[in-house]
PDB file of C-alpha atoms in Angstrom:
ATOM      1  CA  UNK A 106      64.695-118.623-137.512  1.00  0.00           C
ATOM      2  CA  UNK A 107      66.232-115.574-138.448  1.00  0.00           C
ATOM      3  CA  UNK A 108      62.846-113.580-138.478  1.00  0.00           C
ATOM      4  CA  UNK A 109      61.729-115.066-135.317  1.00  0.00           C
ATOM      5  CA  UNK A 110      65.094-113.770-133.568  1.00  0.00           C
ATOM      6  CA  UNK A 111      64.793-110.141-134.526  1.00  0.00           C
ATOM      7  CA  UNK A 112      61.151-110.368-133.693  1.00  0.00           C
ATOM      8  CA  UNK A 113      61.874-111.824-130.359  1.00  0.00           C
ATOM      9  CA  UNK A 114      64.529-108.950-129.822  1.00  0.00           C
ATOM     10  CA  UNK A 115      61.771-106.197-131.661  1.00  0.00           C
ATOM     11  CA  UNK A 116      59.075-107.190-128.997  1.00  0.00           C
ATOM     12  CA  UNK A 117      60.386-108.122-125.863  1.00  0.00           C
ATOM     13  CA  UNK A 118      58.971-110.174-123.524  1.00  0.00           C
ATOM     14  CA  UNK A 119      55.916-109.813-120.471  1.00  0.00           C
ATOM     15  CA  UNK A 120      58.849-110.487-117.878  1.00  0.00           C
ATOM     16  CA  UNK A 121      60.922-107.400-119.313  1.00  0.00           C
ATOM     17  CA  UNK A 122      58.479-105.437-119.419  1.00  0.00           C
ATOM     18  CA  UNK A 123      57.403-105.940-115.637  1.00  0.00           C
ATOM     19  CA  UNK A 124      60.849-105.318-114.681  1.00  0.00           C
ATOM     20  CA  UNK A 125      61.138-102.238-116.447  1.00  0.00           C
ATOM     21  CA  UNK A 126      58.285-101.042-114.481  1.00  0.00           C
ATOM     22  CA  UNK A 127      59.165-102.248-111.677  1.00  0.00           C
ATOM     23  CA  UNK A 128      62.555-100.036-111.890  1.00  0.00           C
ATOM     24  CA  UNK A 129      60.820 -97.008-112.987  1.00  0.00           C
ATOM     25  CA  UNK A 130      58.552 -97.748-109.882  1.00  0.00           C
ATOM     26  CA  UNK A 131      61.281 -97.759-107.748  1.00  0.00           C
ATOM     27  CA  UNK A 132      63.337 -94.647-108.910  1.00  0.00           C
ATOM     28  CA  UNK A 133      60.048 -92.556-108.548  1.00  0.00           C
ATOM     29  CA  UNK A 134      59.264 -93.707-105.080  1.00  0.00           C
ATOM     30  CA  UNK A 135      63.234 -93.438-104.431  1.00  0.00           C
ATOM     31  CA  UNK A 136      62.513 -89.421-105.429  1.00  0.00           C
ATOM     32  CA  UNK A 137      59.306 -88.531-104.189  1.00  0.00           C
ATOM     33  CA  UNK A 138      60.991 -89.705-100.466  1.00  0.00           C
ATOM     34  CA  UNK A 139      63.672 -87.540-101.229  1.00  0.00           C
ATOM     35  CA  UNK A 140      61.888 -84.313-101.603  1.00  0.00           C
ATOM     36  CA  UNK A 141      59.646 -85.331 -98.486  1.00  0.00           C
ATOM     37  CA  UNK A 142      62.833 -85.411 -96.803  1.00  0.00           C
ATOM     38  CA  UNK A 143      63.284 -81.987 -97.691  1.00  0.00           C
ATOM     39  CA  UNK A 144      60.264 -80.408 -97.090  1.00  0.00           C
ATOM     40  CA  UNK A 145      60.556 -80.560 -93.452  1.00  0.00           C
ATOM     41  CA  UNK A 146      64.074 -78.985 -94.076  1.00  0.00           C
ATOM     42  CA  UNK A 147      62.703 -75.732 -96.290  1.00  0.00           C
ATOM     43  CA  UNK A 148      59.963 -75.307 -93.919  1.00  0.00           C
ATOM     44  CA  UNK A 149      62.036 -74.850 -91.168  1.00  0.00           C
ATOM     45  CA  UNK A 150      63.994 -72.681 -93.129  1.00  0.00           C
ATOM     46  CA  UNK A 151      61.184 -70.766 -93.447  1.00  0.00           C
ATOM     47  CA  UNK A 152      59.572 -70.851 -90.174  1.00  0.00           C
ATOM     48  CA  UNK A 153      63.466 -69.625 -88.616  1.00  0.00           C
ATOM     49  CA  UNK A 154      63.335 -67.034 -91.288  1.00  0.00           C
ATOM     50  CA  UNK A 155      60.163 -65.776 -89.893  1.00  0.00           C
ATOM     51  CA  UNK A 156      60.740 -66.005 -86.580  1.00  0.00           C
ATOM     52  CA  UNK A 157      63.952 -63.947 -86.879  1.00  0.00           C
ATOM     53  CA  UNK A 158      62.359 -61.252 -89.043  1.00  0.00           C
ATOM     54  CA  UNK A 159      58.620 -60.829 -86.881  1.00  0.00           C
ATOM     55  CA  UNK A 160      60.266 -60.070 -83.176  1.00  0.00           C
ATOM     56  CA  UNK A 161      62.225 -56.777 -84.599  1.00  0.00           C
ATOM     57  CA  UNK A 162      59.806 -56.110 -86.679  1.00  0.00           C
ATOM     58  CA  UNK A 163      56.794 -56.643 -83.950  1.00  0.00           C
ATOM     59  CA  UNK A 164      58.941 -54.669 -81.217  1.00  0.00           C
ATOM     60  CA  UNK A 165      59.613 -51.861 -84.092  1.00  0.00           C
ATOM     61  CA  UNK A 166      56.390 -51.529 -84.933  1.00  0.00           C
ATOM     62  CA  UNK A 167      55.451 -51.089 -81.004  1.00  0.00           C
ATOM     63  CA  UNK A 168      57.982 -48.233 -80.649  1.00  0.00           C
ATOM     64  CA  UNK A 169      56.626 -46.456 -83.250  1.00  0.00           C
ATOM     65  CA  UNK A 170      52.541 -46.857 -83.114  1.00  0.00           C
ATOM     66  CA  UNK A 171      52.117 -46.676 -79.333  1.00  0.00           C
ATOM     67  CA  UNK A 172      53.878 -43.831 -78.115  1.00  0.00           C
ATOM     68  CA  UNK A 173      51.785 -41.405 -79.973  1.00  0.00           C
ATOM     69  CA  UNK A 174      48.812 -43.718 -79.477  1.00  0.00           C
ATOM     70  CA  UNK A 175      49.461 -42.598 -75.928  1.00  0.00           C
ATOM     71  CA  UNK A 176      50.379 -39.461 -76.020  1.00  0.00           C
ATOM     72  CA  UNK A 177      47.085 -38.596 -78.145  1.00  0.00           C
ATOM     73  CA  UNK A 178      44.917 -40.583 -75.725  1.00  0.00           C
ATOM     74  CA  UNK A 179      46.395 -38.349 -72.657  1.00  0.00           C
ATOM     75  CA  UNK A 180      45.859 -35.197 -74.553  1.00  0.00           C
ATOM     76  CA  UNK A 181      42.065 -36.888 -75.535  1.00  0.00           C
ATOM     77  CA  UNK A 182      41.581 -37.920 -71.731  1.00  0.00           C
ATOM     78  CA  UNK A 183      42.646 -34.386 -70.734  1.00  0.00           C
ATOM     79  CA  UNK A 184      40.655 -32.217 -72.815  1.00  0.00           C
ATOM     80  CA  UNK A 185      37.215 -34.434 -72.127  1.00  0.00           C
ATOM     81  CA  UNK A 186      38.102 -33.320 -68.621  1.00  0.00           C
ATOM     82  CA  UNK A 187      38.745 -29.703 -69.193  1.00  0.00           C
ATOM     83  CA  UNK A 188      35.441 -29.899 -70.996  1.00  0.00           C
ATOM     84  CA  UNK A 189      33.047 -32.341 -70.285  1.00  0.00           C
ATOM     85  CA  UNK A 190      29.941 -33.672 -72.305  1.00  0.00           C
ATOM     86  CA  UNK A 191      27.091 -30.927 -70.914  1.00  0.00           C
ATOM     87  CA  UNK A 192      24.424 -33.620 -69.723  1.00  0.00           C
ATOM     88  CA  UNK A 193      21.849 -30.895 -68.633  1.00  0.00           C
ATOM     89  CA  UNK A 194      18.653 -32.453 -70.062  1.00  0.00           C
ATOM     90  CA  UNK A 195      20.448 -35.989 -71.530  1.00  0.00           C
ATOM     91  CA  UNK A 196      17.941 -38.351 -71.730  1.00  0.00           C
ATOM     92  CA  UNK A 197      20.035 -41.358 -69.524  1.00  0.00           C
ATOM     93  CA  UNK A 198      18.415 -44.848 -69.011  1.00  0.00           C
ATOM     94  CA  UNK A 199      20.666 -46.815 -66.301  1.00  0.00           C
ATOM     95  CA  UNK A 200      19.777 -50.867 -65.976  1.00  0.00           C
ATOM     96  CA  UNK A 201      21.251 -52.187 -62.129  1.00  0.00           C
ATOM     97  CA  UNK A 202      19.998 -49.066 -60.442  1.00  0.00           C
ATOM     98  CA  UNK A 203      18.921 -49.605 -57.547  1.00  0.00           C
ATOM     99  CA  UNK A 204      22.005 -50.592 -55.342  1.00  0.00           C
ATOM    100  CA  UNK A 205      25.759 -50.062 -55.746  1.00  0.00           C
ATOM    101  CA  UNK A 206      27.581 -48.720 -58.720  1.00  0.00           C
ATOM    102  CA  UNK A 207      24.194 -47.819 -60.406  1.00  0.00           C
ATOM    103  CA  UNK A 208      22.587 -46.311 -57.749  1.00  0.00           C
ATOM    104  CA  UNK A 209      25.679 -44.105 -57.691  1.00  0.00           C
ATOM    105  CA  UNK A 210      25.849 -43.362 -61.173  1.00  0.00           C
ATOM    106  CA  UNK A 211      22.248 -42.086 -61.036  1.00  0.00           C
ATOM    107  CA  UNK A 212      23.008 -39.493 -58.377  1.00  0.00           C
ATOM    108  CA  UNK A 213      26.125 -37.901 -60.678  1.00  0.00           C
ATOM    109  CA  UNK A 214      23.951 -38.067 -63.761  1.00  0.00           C
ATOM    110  CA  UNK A 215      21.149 -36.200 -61.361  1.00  0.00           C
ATOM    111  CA  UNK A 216      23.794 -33.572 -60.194  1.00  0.00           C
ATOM    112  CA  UNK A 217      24.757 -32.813 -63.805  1.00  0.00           C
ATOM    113  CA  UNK A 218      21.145 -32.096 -64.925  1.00  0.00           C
ATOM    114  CA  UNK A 219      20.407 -35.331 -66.789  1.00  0.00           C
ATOM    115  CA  UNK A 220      16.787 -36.786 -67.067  1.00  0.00           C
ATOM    116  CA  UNK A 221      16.533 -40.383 -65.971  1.00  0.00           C
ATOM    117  CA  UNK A 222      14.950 -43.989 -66.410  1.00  0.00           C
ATOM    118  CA  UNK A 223      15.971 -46.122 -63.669  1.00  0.00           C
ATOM    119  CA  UNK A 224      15.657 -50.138 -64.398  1.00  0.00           C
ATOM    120  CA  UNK A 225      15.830 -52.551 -61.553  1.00  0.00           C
ATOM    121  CA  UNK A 226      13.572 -55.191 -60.038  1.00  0.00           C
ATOM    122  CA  UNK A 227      13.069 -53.946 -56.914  1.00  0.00           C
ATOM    123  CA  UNK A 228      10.787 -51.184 -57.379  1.00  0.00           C
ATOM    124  CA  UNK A 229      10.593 -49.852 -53.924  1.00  0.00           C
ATOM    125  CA  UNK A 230      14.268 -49.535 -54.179  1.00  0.00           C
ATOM    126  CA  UNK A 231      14.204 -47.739 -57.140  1.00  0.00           C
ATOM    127  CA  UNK A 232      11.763 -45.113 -56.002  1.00  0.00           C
ATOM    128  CA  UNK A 233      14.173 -44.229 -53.014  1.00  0.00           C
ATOM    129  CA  UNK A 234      16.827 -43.775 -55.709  1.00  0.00           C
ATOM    130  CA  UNK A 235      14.301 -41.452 -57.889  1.00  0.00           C
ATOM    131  CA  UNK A 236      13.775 -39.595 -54.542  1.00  0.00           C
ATOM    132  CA  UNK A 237      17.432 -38.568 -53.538  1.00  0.00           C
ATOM    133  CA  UNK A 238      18.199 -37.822 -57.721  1.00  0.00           C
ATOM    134  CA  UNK A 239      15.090 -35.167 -57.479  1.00  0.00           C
ATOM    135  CA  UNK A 240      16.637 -33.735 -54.547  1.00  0.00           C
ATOM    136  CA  UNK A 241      20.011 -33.922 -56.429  1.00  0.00           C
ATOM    137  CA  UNK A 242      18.553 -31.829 -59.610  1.00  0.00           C
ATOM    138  CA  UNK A 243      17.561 -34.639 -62.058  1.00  0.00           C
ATOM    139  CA  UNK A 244      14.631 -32.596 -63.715  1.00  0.00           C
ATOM    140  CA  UNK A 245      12.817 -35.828 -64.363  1.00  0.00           C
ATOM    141  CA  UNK A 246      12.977 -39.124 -63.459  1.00  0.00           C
ATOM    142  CA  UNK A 247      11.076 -42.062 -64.301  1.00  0.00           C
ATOM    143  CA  UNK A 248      11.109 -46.143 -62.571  1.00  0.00           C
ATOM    144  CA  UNK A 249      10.959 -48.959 -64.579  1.00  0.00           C
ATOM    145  CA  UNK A 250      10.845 -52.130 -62.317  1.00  0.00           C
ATOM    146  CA  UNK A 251      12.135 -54.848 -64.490  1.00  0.00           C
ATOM    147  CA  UNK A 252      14.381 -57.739 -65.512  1.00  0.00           C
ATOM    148  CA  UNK A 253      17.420 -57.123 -68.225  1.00  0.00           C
ATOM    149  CA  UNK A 254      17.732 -61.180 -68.227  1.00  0.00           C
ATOM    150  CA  UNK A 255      14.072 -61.099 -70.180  1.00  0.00           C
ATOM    151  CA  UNK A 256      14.760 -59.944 -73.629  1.00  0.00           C
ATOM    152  CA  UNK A 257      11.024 -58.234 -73.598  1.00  0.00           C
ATOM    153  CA  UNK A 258      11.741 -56.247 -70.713  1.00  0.00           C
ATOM    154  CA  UNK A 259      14.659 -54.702 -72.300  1.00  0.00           C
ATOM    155  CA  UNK A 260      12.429 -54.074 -75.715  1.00  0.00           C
ATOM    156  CA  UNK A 261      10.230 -52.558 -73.181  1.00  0.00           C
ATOM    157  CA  UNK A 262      11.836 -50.539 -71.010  1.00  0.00           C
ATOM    158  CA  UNK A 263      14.307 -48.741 -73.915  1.00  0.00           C
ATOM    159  CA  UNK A 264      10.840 -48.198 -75.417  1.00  0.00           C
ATOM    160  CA  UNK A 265       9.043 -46.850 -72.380  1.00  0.00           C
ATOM    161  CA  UNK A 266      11.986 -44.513 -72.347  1.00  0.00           C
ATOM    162  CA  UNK A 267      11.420 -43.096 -75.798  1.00  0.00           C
ATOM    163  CA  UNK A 268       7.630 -42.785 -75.319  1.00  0.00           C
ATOM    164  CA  UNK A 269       8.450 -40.464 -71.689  1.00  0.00           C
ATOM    165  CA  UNK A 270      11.125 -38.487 -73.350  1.00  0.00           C
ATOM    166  CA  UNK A 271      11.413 -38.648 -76.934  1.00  0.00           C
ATOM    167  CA  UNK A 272      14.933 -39.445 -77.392  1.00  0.00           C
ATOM    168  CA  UNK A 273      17.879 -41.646 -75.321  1.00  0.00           C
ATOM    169  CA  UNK A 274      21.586 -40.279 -75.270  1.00  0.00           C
ATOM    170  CA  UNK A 275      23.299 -42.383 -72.507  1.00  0.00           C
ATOM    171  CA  UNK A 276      22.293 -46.467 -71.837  1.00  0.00           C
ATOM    172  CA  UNK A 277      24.357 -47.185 -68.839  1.00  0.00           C
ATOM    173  CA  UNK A 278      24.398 -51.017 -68.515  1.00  0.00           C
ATOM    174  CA  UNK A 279      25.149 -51.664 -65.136  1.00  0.00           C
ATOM    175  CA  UNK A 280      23.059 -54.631 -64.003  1.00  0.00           C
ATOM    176  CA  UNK A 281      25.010 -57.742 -62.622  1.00  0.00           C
ATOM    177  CA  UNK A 282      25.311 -60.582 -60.078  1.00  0.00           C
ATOM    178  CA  UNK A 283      27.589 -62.626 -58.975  1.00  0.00           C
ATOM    179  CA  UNK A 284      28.460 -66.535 -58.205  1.00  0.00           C
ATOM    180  CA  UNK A 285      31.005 -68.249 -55.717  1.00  0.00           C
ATOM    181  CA  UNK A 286      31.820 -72.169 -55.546  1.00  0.00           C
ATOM    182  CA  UNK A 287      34.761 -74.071 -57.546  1.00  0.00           C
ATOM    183  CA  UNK A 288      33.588 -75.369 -60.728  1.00  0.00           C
ATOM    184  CA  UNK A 289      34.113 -78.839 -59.452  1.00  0.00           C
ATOM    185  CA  UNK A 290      31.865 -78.172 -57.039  1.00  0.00           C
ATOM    186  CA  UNK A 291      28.616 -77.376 -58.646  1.00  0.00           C
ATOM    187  CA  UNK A 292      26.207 -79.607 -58.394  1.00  0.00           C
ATOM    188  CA  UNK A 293      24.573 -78.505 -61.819  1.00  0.00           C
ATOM    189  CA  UNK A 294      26.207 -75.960 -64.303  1.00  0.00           C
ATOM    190  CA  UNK A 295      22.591 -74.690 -65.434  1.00  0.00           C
ATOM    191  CA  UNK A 296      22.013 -73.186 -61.913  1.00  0.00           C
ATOM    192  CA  UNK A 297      24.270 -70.864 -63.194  1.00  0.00           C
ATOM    193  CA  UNK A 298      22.700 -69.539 -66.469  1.00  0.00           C
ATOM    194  CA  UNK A 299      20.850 -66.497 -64.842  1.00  0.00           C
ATOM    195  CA  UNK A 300      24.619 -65.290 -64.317  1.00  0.00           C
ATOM    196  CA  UNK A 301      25.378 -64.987 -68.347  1.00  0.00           C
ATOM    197  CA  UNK A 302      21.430 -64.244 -69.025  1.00  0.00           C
ATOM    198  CA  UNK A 303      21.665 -60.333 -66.807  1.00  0.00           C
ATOM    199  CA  UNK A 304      25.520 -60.085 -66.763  1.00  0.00           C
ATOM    200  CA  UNK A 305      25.924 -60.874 -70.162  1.00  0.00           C
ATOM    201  CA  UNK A 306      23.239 -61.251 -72.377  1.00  0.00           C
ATOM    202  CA  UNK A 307      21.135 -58.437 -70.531  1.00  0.00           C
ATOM    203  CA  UNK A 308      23.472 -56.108 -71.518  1.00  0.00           C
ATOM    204  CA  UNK A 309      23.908 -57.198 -75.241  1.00  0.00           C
ATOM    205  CA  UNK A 310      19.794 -57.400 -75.679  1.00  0.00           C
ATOM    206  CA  UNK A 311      19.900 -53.695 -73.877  1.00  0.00           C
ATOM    207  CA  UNK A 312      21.983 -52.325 -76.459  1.00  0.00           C
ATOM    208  CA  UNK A 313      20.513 -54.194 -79.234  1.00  0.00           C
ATOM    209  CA  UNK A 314      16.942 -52.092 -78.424  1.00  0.00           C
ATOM    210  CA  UNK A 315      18.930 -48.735 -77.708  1.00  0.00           C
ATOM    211  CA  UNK A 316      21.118 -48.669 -80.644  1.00  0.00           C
ATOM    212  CA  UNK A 317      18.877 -47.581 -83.073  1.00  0.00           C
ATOM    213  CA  UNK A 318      17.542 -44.431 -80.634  1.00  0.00           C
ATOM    214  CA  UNK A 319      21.464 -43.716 -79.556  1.00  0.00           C
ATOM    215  CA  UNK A 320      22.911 -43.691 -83.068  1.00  0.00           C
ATOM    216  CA  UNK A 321      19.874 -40.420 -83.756  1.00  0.00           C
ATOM    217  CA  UNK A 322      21.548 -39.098 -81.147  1.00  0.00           C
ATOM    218  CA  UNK A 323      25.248 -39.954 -81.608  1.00  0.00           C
ATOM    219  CA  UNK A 324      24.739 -40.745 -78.086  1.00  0.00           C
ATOM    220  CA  UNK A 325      26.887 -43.500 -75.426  1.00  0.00           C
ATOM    221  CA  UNK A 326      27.007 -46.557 -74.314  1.00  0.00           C
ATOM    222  CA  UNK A 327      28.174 -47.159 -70.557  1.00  0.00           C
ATOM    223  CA  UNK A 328      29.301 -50.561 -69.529  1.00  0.00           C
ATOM    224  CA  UNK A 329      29.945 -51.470 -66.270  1.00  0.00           C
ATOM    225  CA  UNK A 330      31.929 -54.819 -66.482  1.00  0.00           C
ATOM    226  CA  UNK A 331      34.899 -56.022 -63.973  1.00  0.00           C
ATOM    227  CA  UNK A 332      38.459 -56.023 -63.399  1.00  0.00           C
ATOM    228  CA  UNK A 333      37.987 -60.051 -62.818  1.00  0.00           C
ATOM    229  CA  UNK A 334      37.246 -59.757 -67.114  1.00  0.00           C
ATOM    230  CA  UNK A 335      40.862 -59.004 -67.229  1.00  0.00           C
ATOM    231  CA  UNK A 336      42.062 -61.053 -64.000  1.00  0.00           C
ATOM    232  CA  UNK A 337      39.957 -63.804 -63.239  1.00  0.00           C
ATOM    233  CA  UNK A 338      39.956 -64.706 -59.498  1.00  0.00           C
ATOM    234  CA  UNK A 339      39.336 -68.052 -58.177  1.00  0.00           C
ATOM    235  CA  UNK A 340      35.951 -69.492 -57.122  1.00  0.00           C
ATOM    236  CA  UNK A 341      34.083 -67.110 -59.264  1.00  0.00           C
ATOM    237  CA  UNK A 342      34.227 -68.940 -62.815  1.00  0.00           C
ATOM    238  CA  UNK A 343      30.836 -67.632 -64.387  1.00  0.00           C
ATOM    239  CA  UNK A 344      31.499 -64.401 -62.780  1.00  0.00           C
ATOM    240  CA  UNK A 345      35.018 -63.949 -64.503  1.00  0.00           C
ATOM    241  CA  UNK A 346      33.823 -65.784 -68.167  1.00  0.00           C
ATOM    242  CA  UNK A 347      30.857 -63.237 -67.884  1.00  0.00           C
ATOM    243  CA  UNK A 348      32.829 -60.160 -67.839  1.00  0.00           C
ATOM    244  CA  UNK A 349      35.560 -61.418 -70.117  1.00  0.00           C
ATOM    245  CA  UNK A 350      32.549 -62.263 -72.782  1.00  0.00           C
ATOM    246  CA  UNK A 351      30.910 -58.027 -72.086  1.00  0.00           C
ATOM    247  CA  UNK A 352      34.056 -56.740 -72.424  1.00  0.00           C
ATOM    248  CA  UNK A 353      35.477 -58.213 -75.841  1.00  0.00           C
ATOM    249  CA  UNK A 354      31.490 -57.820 -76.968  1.00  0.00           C
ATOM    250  CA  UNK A 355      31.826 -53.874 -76.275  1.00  0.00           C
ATOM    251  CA  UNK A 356      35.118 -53.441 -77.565  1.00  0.00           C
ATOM    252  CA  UNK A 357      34.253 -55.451 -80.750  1.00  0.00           C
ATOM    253  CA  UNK A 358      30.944 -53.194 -80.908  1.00  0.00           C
ATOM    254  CA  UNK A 359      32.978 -49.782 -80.495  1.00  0.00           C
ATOM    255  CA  UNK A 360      35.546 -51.299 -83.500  1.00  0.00           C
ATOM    256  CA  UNK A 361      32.409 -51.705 -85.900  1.00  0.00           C
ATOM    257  CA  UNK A 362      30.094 -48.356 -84.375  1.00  0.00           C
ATOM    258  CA  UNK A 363      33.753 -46.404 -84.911  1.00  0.00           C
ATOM    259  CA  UNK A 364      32.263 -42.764 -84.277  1.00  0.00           C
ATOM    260  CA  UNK A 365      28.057 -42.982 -84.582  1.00  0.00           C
ATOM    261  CA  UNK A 366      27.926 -44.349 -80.793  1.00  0.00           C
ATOM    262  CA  UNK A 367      30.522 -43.814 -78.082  1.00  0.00           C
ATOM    263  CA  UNK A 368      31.489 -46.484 -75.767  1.00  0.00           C
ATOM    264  CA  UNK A 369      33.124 -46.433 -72.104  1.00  0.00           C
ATOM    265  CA  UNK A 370      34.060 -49.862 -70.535  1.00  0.00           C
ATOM    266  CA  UNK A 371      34.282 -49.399 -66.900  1.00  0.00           C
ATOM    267  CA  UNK A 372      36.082 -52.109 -65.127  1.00  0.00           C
ATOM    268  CA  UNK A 373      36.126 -51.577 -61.353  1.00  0.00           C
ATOM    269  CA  UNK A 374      37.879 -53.641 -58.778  1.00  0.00           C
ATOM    270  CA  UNK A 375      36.427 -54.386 -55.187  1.00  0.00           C
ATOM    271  CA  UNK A 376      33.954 -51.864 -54.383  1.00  0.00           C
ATOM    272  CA  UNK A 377      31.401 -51.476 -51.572  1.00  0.00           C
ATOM    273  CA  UNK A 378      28.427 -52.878 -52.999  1.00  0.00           C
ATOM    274  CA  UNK A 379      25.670 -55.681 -52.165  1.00  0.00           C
ATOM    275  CA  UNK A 380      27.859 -58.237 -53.992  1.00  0.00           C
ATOM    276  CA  UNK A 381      31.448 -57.051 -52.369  1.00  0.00           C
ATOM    277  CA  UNK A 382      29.294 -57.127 -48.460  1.00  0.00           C
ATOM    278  CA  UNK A 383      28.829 -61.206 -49.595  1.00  0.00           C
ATOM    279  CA  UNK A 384      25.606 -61.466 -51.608  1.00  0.00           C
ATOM    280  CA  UNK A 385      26.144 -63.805 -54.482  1.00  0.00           C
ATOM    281  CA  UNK A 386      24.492 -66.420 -56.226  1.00  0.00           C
ATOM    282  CA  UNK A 387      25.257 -69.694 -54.408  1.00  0.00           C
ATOM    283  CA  UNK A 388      25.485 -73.535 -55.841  1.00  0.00           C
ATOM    284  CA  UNK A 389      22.115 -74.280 -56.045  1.00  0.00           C
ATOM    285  CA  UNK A 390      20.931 -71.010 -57.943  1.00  0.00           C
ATOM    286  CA  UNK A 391      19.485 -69.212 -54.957  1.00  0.00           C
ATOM    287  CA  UNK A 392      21.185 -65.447 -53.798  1.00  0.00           C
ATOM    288  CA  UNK A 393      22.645 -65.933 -50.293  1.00  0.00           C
ATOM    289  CA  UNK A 394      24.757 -63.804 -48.090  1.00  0.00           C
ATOM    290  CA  UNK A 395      27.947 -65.147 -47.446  1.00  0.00           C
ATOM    291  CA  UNK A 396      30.074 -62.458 -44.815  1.00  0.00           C
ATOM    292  CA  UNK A 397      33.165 -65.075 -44.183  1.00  0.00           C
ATOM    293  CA  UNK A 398      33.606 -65.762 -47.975  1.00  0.00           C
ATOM    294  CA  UNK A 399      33.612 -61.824 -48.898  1.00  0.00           C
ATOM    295  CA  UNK A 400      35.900 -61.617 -45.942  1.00  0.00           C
ATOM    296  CA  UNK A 401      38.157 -64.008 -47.590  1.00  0.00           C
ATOM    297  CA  UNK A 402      38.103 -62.659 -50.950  1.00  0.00           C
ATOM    298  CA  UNK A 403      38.752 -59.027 -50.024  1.00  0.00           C
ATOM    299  CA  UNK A 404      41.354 -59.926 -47.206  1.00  0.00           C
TER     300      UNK A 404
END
């Protein structure tokens, strides 16, 4: 009797065991709720911590970096103006050139002795262009009727340039429509691809055939985008997105070219154009002239 007492109290029974376990259970569930009751705690900690620290820091940081940032791009901005890039015989290809901003562009190139190729799909617009830029003193110019939204007609006409003059230092890509309706309007949001395919992507395929031919020349890249990239205006969704997408593409480009290529974003407001006199790319994918709706949007 005596042995089997000591080994009852040597070996204890299933039942003891189980409750042993289920204490130790307990306890560790009891602990691992208290320190996820404190994680929330420390990570607010934390996250205060942070936020008092990054505001002075950010707004230090500010005071210091762009004041000189500033002051050097004034200085930069007024020396280029004091003395300009000499573009007497500058090979410069311009896409959008028959109308508007890139029929304009071509006359100041021609007045400052640049050689030109001038892309647009109307071709008996573009041979008025080539016309008044003789008269203005472009030595040479050349016409290259074409579409920037077909990725073979940009391989073709950057190409065609190089075979005329040997060499490209300025692609000006200046090509661009426009749309008007509210998005929850449109009958069908593919009617609208031909906006991103020349706005967009004709200017990004463009560059991708120049690049090579502009970095022999440590040439530049001209983009003509919009002010609506920056301040989107109602009614004009694709038009806005489009812009928005050229303009972070460029300045991306220009962080990763840094000094082989140079790059000028233009962003223009309202000017007098086809598009601002109400030509735009309606609903149904068709160009139409709307007068009342430019009236509207220009006040």
């Amino acid at each position: 009797m005596r042995r089997a007492a000591e080994h009852h109290i040597i070996n204890p029974s299933p039942s003891t065991h189980t409750q042993a376990s289920s204490v130790s259970s307990s306890l560790g569930s009891r602990q691992a709720c208290e320190l996820e009751s404190k994680r929330p705690e420390t990570m607010d900690l934390v996250n205060g911590a942070l936020n008092w620290a990054a505001m002075p820091a950010m707004v230090a940081s500010l005071l210091l970096f762009y004041p000189p940032y500033y002051l050097f791009k004034l200085c930069y901005s007024f020396l280029s103006y004091l003395f300009p890039d000499d573009l007497k015989r500058k090979v410069v290809l311009i896409t959008g050139a028959s109308s508007g901003i890139g029929e304009q562009l071509a006359y100041q190139y021609a007045t400052k002795g640049a050689c030109l190729a001038l892309l647009a799909r109307r071709e008996w617009s573009l041979r008025q262009v080539a016309d008044r830029a003789f008269e203005l003193g472009a030595p040479d110019v050349i016409i290259l009727p074409g579409d920037v939204a077909d990725p073979d007609d940009c391989n073709r006409f950057v190409q065609a340039t190089i075979d005329h003059y040997g060499r490209l230092d300025h692609l000006v890509c200046n090509a661009g429509i426009a749309s008007v309706g509210a998005f929850q309007e449109i009958p069908d949001v593919t009617n609208y691809s031909p906006q991103l395919d020349v706005n967009f992507w004709g200017a990004v395929q463009s560059t991708f055939a120049a690049l090579p031919h502009l970095k022999r020349t440590r040439g530049r890249i001209v983009v003509t985008a919009s002010a609506t990239g920056w301040n989107p205006v109602p009614r004009m969704v694709f038009y806005n997105a489009a812009n928005a997408a050229l303009i972070n593409f460029f300045e991306t480009l220009r962080s990763e070219l840094g000094s082989e290529v140079g790059i000028t974003i233009v962003t223009p407001g309202w000017i007098e154009s086809e598009m601002s006199k109400g030509k735009f790319l309606k609903e149904h994918g068709g160009v139409e002239v709307d007068q009342e709706y430019r009236d509207a949007q220009i006040g």
